[in-house]
Short mmCIF file of C-alpha atoms in Angstrom, two decimals:
data_model
loop_
_atom_site.label_atom_id
_atom_site.label_comp_id
_atom_site.label_asym_id
_atom_site.label_seq_id
_atom_site.Cartn_x
_atom_site.Cartn_y
_atom_site.Cartn_z
CA MET Z 1 -11.57 -53.96 -15.71
CA LEU Z 2 -9.51 -53.31 -12.58
CA LYS Z 3 -6.33 -53.14 -14.66
CA ARG Z 4 -7.95 -50.57 -16.96
CA LEU Z 5 -9.04 -48.49 -13.94
CA PHE Z 6 -5.49 -48.46 -12.60
CA THR Z 7 -4.23 -47.43 -16.04
CA ILE Z 8 -6.68 -44.53 -16.16
CA LEU Z 9 -5.76 -43.45 -12.62
CA GLY Z 10 -2.09 -43.63 -13.52
CA LEU Z 11 -2.61 -41.44 -16.57
CA LEU Z 12 -4.58 -38.94 -14.51
CA LEU Z 13 -1.75 -38.73 -11.99
CA ILE Z 14 0.76 -38.21 -14.79
CA PHE Z 15 -1.37 -35.49 -16.41
CA SER Z 16 -1.89 -33.89 -12.99
CA ALA Z 17 1.86 -33.83 -12.38
CA ILE Z 18 2.52 -32.36 -15.82
CA PHE Z 19 -0.18 -29.73 -15.24
CA ALA Z 20 1.28 -28.80 -11.84
CA ALA Z 21 4.79 -28.60 -13.26
CA ASN Z 22 3.48 -26.23 -15.91
CA GLU Z 23 2.03 -23.80 -13.36
CA ILE Z 24 3.48 -20.34 -12.82
CA VAL Z 25 3.59 -20.00 -9.03
CA ILE Z 26 3.18 -16.53 -7.55
CA GLY Z 27 3.34 -15.90 -3.81
CA VAL Z 28 1.22 -13.45 -1.86
CA THR Z 29 1.98 -12.21 1.66
CA GLN Z 30 -0.64 -10.17 3.50
CA PRO Z 31 -1.67 -9.51 7.12
CA LEU Z 32 -4.96 -11.39 7.18
CA THR Z 33 -5.03 -11.37 10.98
CA GLY Z 34 -3.68 -8.98 13.62
CA ASN Z 35 -3.56 -5.18 13.77
CA TYR Z 36 -3.18 -4.69 10.01
CA ALA Z 37 -5.79 -7.28 8.99
CA MET Z 38 -8.23 -4.82 7.41
CA GLY Z 39 -5.52 -3.51 5.08
CA GLY Z 40 -4.44 -7.02 4.13
CA GLN Z 41 -7.98 -8.20 3.48
CA LEU Z 42 -8.74 -5.21 1.26
CA GLY Z 43 -5.53 -5.82 -0.67
CA MET Z 44 -6.55 -9.44 -1.21
CA ARG Z 45 -9.78 -8.28 -2.82
CA GLY Z 46 -7.80 -6.52 -5.53
CA ILE Z 47 -5.51 -9.49 -6.12
CA GLU Z 48 -8.44 -11.89 -6.30
CA MET Z 49 -10.24 -9.67 -8.82
CA ALA Z 50 -7.14 -9.46 -10.99
CA TYR Z 51 -6.59 -13.24 -10.77
CA GLU Z 52 -10.19 -13.89 -11.80
CA GLU Z 53 -9.64 -11.75 -14.89
CA VAL Z 54 -6.19 -13.11 -15.78
CA PRO Z 55 -5.70 -16.64 -14.35
CA SER Z 56 -2.98 -17.61 -16.84
CA VAL Z 57 -0.03 -16.22 -18.78
CA LEU Z 58 2.24 -17.63 -21.49
CA GLY Z 59 -0.40 -20.31 -22.00
CA ARG Z 60 0.23 -21.60 -18.46
CA PRO Z 61 -2.08 -21.49 -15.41
CA ILE Z 62 -1.13 -19.17 -12.57
CA LYS Z 63 -1.14 -20.65 -9.08
CA LEU Z 64 -1.45 -18.16 -6.22
CA VAL Z 65 -0.03 -19.18 -2.83
CA VAL Z 66 -1.38 -16.85 -0.14
CA LEU Z 67 0.21 -16.81 3.32
CA ASP Z 68 -0.80 -14.74 6.35
CA ASN Z 69 2.07 -12.76 7.92
CA LYS Z 70 -0.17 -12.09 10.97
CA SER Z 71 0.77 -8.37 11.12
CA ASP Z 72 4.12 -9.39 12.61
CA LYS Z 73 7.54 -8.25 11.35
CA ILE Z 74 9.28 -11.55 12.11
CA GLU Z 75 6.46 -13.56 10.55
CA ALA Z 76 6.59 -11.27 7.51
CA ALA Z 77 10.17 -12.44 6.88
CA ASN Z 78 9.36 -16.07 7.69
CA VAL Z 79 6.41 -16.14 5.27
CA VAL Z 80 8.55 -14.87 2.39
CA THR Z 81 11.16 -17.53 3.19
CA ARG Z 82 8.45 -20.21 3.06
CA LEU Z 83 7.10 -18.93 -0.24
CA ILE Z 84 10.57 -19.15 -1.77
CA GLU Z 85 11.88 -22.36 -0.23
CA GLN Z 86 8.72 -24.45 0.14
CA PHE Z 87 6.53 -23.24 -2.72
CA LYS Z 88 9.27 -22.23 -5.20
CA VAL Z 89 7.51 -19.03 -6.26
CA CYS Z 90 8.89 -17.00 -9.15
CA ALA Z 91 7.66 -13.71 -7.70
CA ILE Z 92 5.87 -12.32 -4.64
CA LEU Z 93 3.12 -9.75 -4.31
CA GLY Z 94 3.87 -7.97 -1.09
CA THR Z 95 2.08 -6.93 1.99
CA TYR Z 96 0.13 -4.05 3.41
CA SER Z 97 2.28 -1.89 5.77
CA SER Z 98 5.85 -0.79 5.15
CA ALA Z 99 6.77 -2.15 8.58
CA LEU Z 100 5.97 -5.65 7.24
CA GLY Z 101 7.22 -4.95 3.73
CA ILE Z 102 10.77 -4.05 4.71
CA PRO Z 103 11.75 -7.43 6.28
CA GLY Z 104 9.89 -9.41 3.61
CA ALA Z 105 11.48 -7.50 0.74
CA GLU Z 106 14.91 -8.05 2.28
CA ILE Z 107 14.47 -11.84 2.20
CA ALA Z 108 13.11 -11.84 -1.36
CA ASN Z 109 15.96 -9.70 -2.65
CA LYS Z 110 18.57 -11.84 -0.91
CA ASN Z 111 17.13 -14.88 -2.68
CA LYS Z 112 16.87 -13.03 -6.03
CA VAL Z 113 13.12 -13.43 -6.24
CA VAL Z 114 11.01 -10.56 -7.60
CA TYR Z 115 8.95 -8.76 -4.96
CA ILE Z 116 6.32 -6.14 -5.83
CA ALA Z 117 4.89 -3.96 -3.07
CA PRO Z 118 1.42 -2.62 -3.86
CA SER Z 119 1.20 0.11 -1.20
CA ASN Z 120 4.41 0.29 0.87
CA THR Z 121 5.58 3.92 0.80
CA ASN Z 122 8.71 3.81 2.98
CA PRO Z 123 11.86 4.27 0.82
CA LEU Z 124 13.64 1.44 2.65
CA VAL Z 125 11.35 -1.15 1.05
CA THR Z 126 13.15 -0.88 -2.31
CA LYS Z 127 16.43 0.82 -1.30
CA ASP Z 128 19.46 -1.17 -2.55
CA LYS Z 129 17.22 -4.10 -3.50
CA PRO Z 130 17.35 -4.71 -7.27
CA PHE Z 131 14.63 -7.40 -7.17
CA VAL Z 132 12.13 -5.21 -5.28
CA PHE Z 133 9.61 -2.86 -6.94
CA ARG Z 134 6.53 -0.91 -5.85
CA VAL Z 135 3.48 0.43 -7.71
CA CYS Z 136 2.79 3.34 -5.31
CA PHE Z 137 4.50 6.65 -4.61
CA ILE Z 138 6.94 6.96 -1.71
CA ASP Z 139 6.95 8.92 1.54
CA PRO Z 140 9.29 11.74 0.45
CA PHE Z 141 6.74 12.59 -2.25
CA GLN Z 142 3.73 12.02 0.00
CA GLY Z 143 5.25 14.05 2.84
CA THR Z 144 6.06 16.89 0.44
CA VAL Z 145 2.55 16.78 -1.04
CA MET Z 146 0.92 17.20 2.38
CA ALA Z 147 3.37 19.92 3.41
CA LYS Z 148 2.62 21.80 0.17
CA PHE Z 149 -1.09 21.36 0.70
CA ALA Z 150 -0.81 22.72 4.23
CA VAL Z 151 1.24 25.76 3.20
CA GLN Z 152 -0.37 26.59 -0.14
CA HIS Z 153 -3.99 25.52 0.33
CA LEU Z 154 -4.47 25.93 4.08
CA LYS Z 155 -2.02 28.88 4.35
CA ALA Z 156 -0.34 27.23 7.33
CA LYS Z 157 2.81 28.85 8.71
CA THR Z 158 3.33 26.47 11.63
CA ALA Z 159 2.68 22.78 12.20
CA ALA Z 160 2.83 20.01 14.78
CA VAL Z 161 3.64 16.38 14.04
CA ILE Z 162 2.64 13.39 16.19
CA TYR Z 163 3.93 10.01 15.00
CA ASP Z 164 4.30 6.34 15.99
CA VAL Z 165 7.96 5.75 16.89
CA SER Z 166 7.51 1.97 16.54
CA ASN Z 167 6.25 2.10 12.94
CA ASP Z 168 8.67 2.60 10.01
CA TYR Z 169 5.98 4.15 7.82
CA SER Z 170 4.98 6.69 10.46
CA VAL Z 171 8.56 7.62 11.32
CA GLY Z 172 9.47 8.12 7.66
CA LEU Z 173 6.42 10.13 6.70
CA ALA Z 174 6.77 12.38 9.77
CA TYR Z 175 10.38 13.14 8.85
CA TYR Z 176 9.63 13.97 5.20
CA PHE Z 177 6.67 16.18 6.10
CA ARG Z 178 8.77 18.12 8.62
CA ASP Z 179 11.64 18.53 6.17
CA ALA Z 180 9.35 19.77 3.37
CA PHE Z 181 7.32 22.06 5.65
CA ILE Z 182 10.45 23.79 6.94
CA LYS Z 183 11.77 24.30 3.41
CA LEU Z 184 8.44 25.65 2.15
CA THR Z 185 7.99 28.10 5.01
CA GLY Z 186 11.65 29.07 5.13
CA ASP Z 187 11.43 28.95 8.91
CA PRO Z 188 13.52 26.31 10.74
CA LYS Z 189 11.18 26.66 13.74
CA SER Z 190 7.93 26.33 11.79
CA VAL Z 191 7.36 22.76 13.04
CA LYS Z 192 6.66 23.77 16.62
CA VAL Z 193 6.11 20.26 18.02
CA TYR Z 194 7.56 16.98 16.76
CA ILE Z 195 6.45 14.36 19.22
CA ALA Z 196 6.24 10.55 19.30
CA TYR Z 197 3.93 7.94 20.76
CA GLN Z 198 4.24 4.16 20.99
CA GLY Z 199 2.07 1.96 18.79
CA GLY Z 200 -0.70 0.46 20.91
CA ASP Z 201 -1.04 3.53 23.15
CA GLN Z 202 -4.60 4.57 23.96
CA ASP Z 203 -3.97 7.85 25.78
CA PHE Z 204 -2.38 10.72 23.85
CA THR Z 205 -3.08 13.45 26.42
CA ALA Z 206 0.58 14.32 27.06
CA GLN Z 207 1.43 14.73 23.37
CA LEU Z 208 -1.75 16.66 22.57
CA THR Z 209 -1.31 18.96 25.58
CA ALA Z 210 2.13 19.91 24.27
CA ILE Z 211 0.61 20.59 20.86
CA LYS Z 212 -2.19 22.68 22.38
CA LYS Z 213 0.36 24.81 24.20
CA ALA Z 214 2.32 25.41 20.97
CA ASN Z 215 -0.90 26.31 19.08
CA PRO Z 216 0.22 25.35 15.52
CA ASP Z 217 -1.82 26.08 12.41
CA VAL Z 218 -2.14 22.40 11.41
CA ILE Z 219 -1.51 19.00 13.00
CA PHE Z 220 0.01 16.17 10.93
CA ILE Z 221 -0.76 12.63 12.15
CA PRO Z 222 0.99 10.00 9.96
CA ALA Z 223 -0.32 7.06 11.98
CA GLY Z 224 0.73 3.60 10.89
CA ILE Z 225 -2.61 2.18 12.08
CA VAL Z 226 -5.80 4.01 11.15
CA GLY Z 227 -7.31 3.40 14.59
CA ASP Z 228 -4.50 5.44 16.17
CA ALA Z 229 -5.25 8.39 13.90
CA ALA Z 230 -8.95 8.24 14.80
CA LEU Z 231 -8.25 8.09 18.55
CA ILE Z 232 -5.76 10.97 18.35
CA ALA Z 233 -8.32 13.02 16.44
CA LYS Z 234 -11.03 12.33 19.05
CA GLN Z 235 -8.79 13.20 21.96
CA ALA Z 236 -7.50 16.31 20.18
CA ARG Z 237 -11.05 17.63 19.75
CA GLU Z 238 -11.91 16.72 23.37
CA LEU Z 239 -8.95 18.87 24.49
CA GLY Z 240 -10.25 21.77 22.44
CA LEU Z 241 -7.81 21.57 19.54
CA LYS Z 242 -9.63 22.92 16.47
CA GLN Z 243 -6.80 23.02 13.92
CA PRO Z 244 -7.09 21.15 10.61
CA LEU Z 245 -5.86 17.56 10.92
CA LEU Z 246 -3.70 16.06 8.17
CA GLY Z 247 -2.73 12.46 7.46
CA GLY Z 248 -1.27 9.99 5.00
CA ASP Z 249 -2.62 7.10 2.97
CA THR Z 250 -3.31 4.84 5.99
CA TRP Z 251 -6.23 7.14 6.75
CA ASP Z 252 -8.02 5.91 3.64
CA LEU Z 253 -9.96 3.18 5.49
CA PRO Z 254 -13.57 3.16 6.76
CA GLN Z 255 -12.41 2.80 10.39
CA LEU Z 256 -11.19 6.41 10.36
CA ILE Z 257 -14.79 7.63 10.22
CA GLU Z 258 -16.26 4.71 12.18
CA ILE Z 259 -13.96 5.39 15.16
CA GLY Z 260 -13.24 9.09 14.70
CA GLY Z 261 -16.79 10.20 13.95
CA SER Z 262 -17.25 13.97 13.90
CA SER Z 263 -13.67 14.46 15.15
CA VAL Z 264 -12.26 13.76 11.69
CA GLU Z 265 -14.68 16.07 9.87
CA GLY Z 266 -12.75 18.47 7.65
CA ALA Z 267 -9.48 16.53 7.90
CA TYR Z 268 -7.31 16.07 4.80
CA TYR Z 269 -5.05 13.22 3.75
CA SER Z 270 -3.04 11.96 0.80
CA THR Z 271 -3.73 8.68 -0.92
CA MET Z 272 -3.26 6.93 -4.28
CA PHE Z 273 -6.77 6.37 -5.59
CA ASP Z 274 -10.31 7.69 -5.65
CA VAL Z 275 -13.30 6.64 -7.69
CA LYS Z 276 -13.81 10.27 -8.80
CA ALA Z 277 -10.20 10.85 -9.83
CA GLU Z 278 -9.65 10.46 -13.57
CA LEU Z 279 -6.51 8.34 -13.24
CA SER Z 280 -6.92 6.21 -16.39
CA ASP Z 281 -9.51 4.75 -18.74
CA LYS Z 282 -9.34 1.53 -16.70
CA THR Z 283 -10.49 3.18 -13.47
CA LYS Z 284 -14.23 3.29 -14.18
CA PRO Z 285 -14.58 -0.37 -15.32
CA PHE Z 286 -12.66 -1.50 -12.24
CA VAL Z 287 -14.85 0.59 -9.94
CA GLU Z 288 -18.02 -0.81 -11.51
CA LYS Z 289 -16.81 -4.43 -11.14
CA TYR Z 290 -15.76 -3.81 -7.54
CA ARG Z 291 -19.10 -2.23 -6.65
CA LYS Z 292 -20.96 -5.15 -8.17
CA LYS Z 293 -18.84 -7.68 -6.28
CA TYR Z 294 -18.57 -5.98 -2.88
CA ASN Z 295 -21.44 -3.49 -2.86
CA GLU Z 296 -19.14 -0.59 -1.96
CA ASP Z 297 -16.58 1.74 -3.53
CA PRO Z 298 -12.97 0.54 -3.74
CA GLY Z 299 -10.25 2.40 -1.88
CA TYR Z 300 -6.57 2.58 -2.73
CA LEU Z 301 -5.63 -0.82 -1.29
CA PRO Z 302 -7.62 -3.08 -3.65
CA ALA Z 303 -6.82 -0.79 -6.58
CA LEU Z 304 -3.05 -0.92 -6.02
CA ALA Z 305 -3.03 -4.65 -5.26
CA TYR Z 306 -4.97 -5.22 -8.49
CA ASP Z 307 -2.41 -3.16 -10.39
CA ALA Z 308 0.54 -4.95 -8.75
CA TYR Z 309 -0.79 -8.30 -9.99
CA MET Z 310 -1.40 -6.96 -13.49
CA VAL Z 311 2.05 -5.32 -13.68
CA LEU Z 312 3.67 -8.61 -12.65
CA VAL Z 313 1.71 -10.62 -15.21
CA ASP Z 314 2.58 -8.04 -17.88
CA ALA Z 315 6.29 -8.41 -17.02
CA ILE Z 316 6.10 -12.23 -17.14
CA LYS Z 317 4.43 -11.99 -20.53
CA ARG Z 318 7.05 -9.60 -21.91
CA ALA Z 319 9.85 -11.68 -20.38
CA GLY Z 320 8.43 -14.80 -22.01
CA SER Z 321 9.45 -16.68 -18.89
CA ASP Z 322 8.85 -17.16 -15.17
CA ASP Z 323 12.57 -16.89 -14.47
CA PRO Z 324 12.93 -14.21 -11.72
CA GLU Z 325 15.91 -12.49 -13.37
CA LYS Z 326 14.09 -12.22 -16.70
CA ILE Z 327 10.97 -10.91 -14.93
CA ARG Z 328 13.12 -8.35 -13.09
CA ARG Z 329 14.62 -7.07 -16.35
CA ALA Z 330 11.16 -6.82 -17.92
CA LEU Z 331 9.85 -4.84 -14.95
CA LEU Z 332 12.58 -2.24 -15.42
CA THR Z 333 11.06 -1.26 -18.78
CA THR Z 334 7.45 -1.24 -17.55
CA ASP Z 335 5.11 1.41 -18.93
CA PHE Z 336 1.72 0.14 -17.85
CA VAL Z 337 -1.64 1.85 -17.55
CA GLY Z 338 -3.40 0.53 -14.48
CA VAL Z 339 -6.61 1.37 -12.64
CA SER Z 340 -4.58 3.69 -10.38
CA GLY Z 341 -2.93 5.46 -13.32
CA ARG Z 342 0.17 5.11 -15.45
CA ILE Z 343 2.93 3.05 -13.84
CA ARG Z 344 6.62 3.40 -14.64
CA PHE Z 345 9.62 2.79 -12.40
CA ASP Z 346 12.43 5.22 -11.61
CA GLN Z 347 16.06 4.28 -10.96
CA ASN Z 348 15.11 3.03 -7.47
CA ARG Z 349 12.25 0.88 -8.86
CA ASP Z 350 9.72 3.19 -7.23
CA ALA Z 351 6.61 4.05 -9.21
CA ILE Z 352 6.21 7.52 -10.65
CA LYS Z 353 2.62 8.21 -9.61
CA ASP Z 354 0.19 11.02 -8.88
CA ALA Z 355 -1.16 11.75 -5.39
CA VAL Z 356 -4.84 12.11 -4.58
CA ILE Z 357 -5.96 14.50 -1.82
CA LYS Z 358 -9.18 13.62 -0.01
CA THR Z 359 -11.17 15.08 2.87
CA ILE Z 360 -13.94 13.96 5.19
CA LYS Z 361 -17.23 15.79 4.67
CA ASN Z 362 -20.58 14.93 6.27
CA GLY Z 363 -19.18 11.62 7.46
CA LYS Z 364 -17.94 10.57 4.02
CA PHE Z 365 -14.65 10.55 2.13
CA GLU Z 366 -14.62 13.21 -0.57
CA PHE Z 367 -12.21 13.73 -3.47
CA VAL Z 368 -10.40 17.11 -3.44
CA THR Z 369 -7.70 17.11 -6.12
CA VAL Z 370 -4.89 15.23 -7.87
CA ILE Z 371 -1.29 16.38 -7.46
CA LYS Z 372 1.00 15.25 -10.27
CA GLY Z 373 4.01 13.09 -9.55
CA GLU Z 374 6.18 14.66 -12.20
#
């Protein structure tokens, strides 16, 4: 009897080993703790929903290995190294925040492992990295969209920009907005104030006083952390600044309204998703599932993370393999309809996507319009 038991246990161990060897291992890096934790946690919701729907590919189970990069740039690189060396992943679904995405993508590319960024908009994430892709638009497009919106919709002739000098996303988006605004107005002095702050600052009086003195038509605040944008908005209103406030996709989080309150009323920002935007025939089913699961509307972060997972699985399926080079080649020919719209990659492996403009009205996010990406 004992001999038979050992035989059964031995067979189970063998089958378990065979099953494990047959797994397709995909890594996930997100900031689940630290300053960017809310963004990372929302992104994980999308990945988990996608995994629940598609837990296997090529007749093989998918194993997700999720590691917390702790909202730290150095840890973001270390986590990707661990995923590659310790867990032998074939591909990695990247992190919230371009500041964390840039070092992680660098490690993945160096090791020739596919890396897909759901929401990193800084061009440096994919630049000169053939194994790195993204399913969102990039800052040059986003900056241009907000500059166009300011000039054409708000009839702005002058602007001020206040940005986080320690955050790659904020620095990049500020630059592209300024460049586009100057070109659109035809006036090299149309951006009257271009002023920095340091991430973690709580007092923006000096910067906002300079902006008040210049009296621009609009104020662009491409904060890397949504809490910064909300605090800047509050302090701007306290100083008597009444101009329209503009932002980027990091504003698309509940904390903007929770912290900013009435100060962010009437503000506008660009993002990649809205439940009212008709982005594809997959949008509505996704929204309904998300509402049922989380009892709230999804924002851009879960939607893009969901799409990143699905795009990767689609590439693995078309490649017929979990070999990173074969997956990379399959990704180059992607033409996928996701919940955030149609996804194709340009020569820099950046997604060709539409932009969604939203505003805050009566304490709620409201859809304004969609601006085409091509």
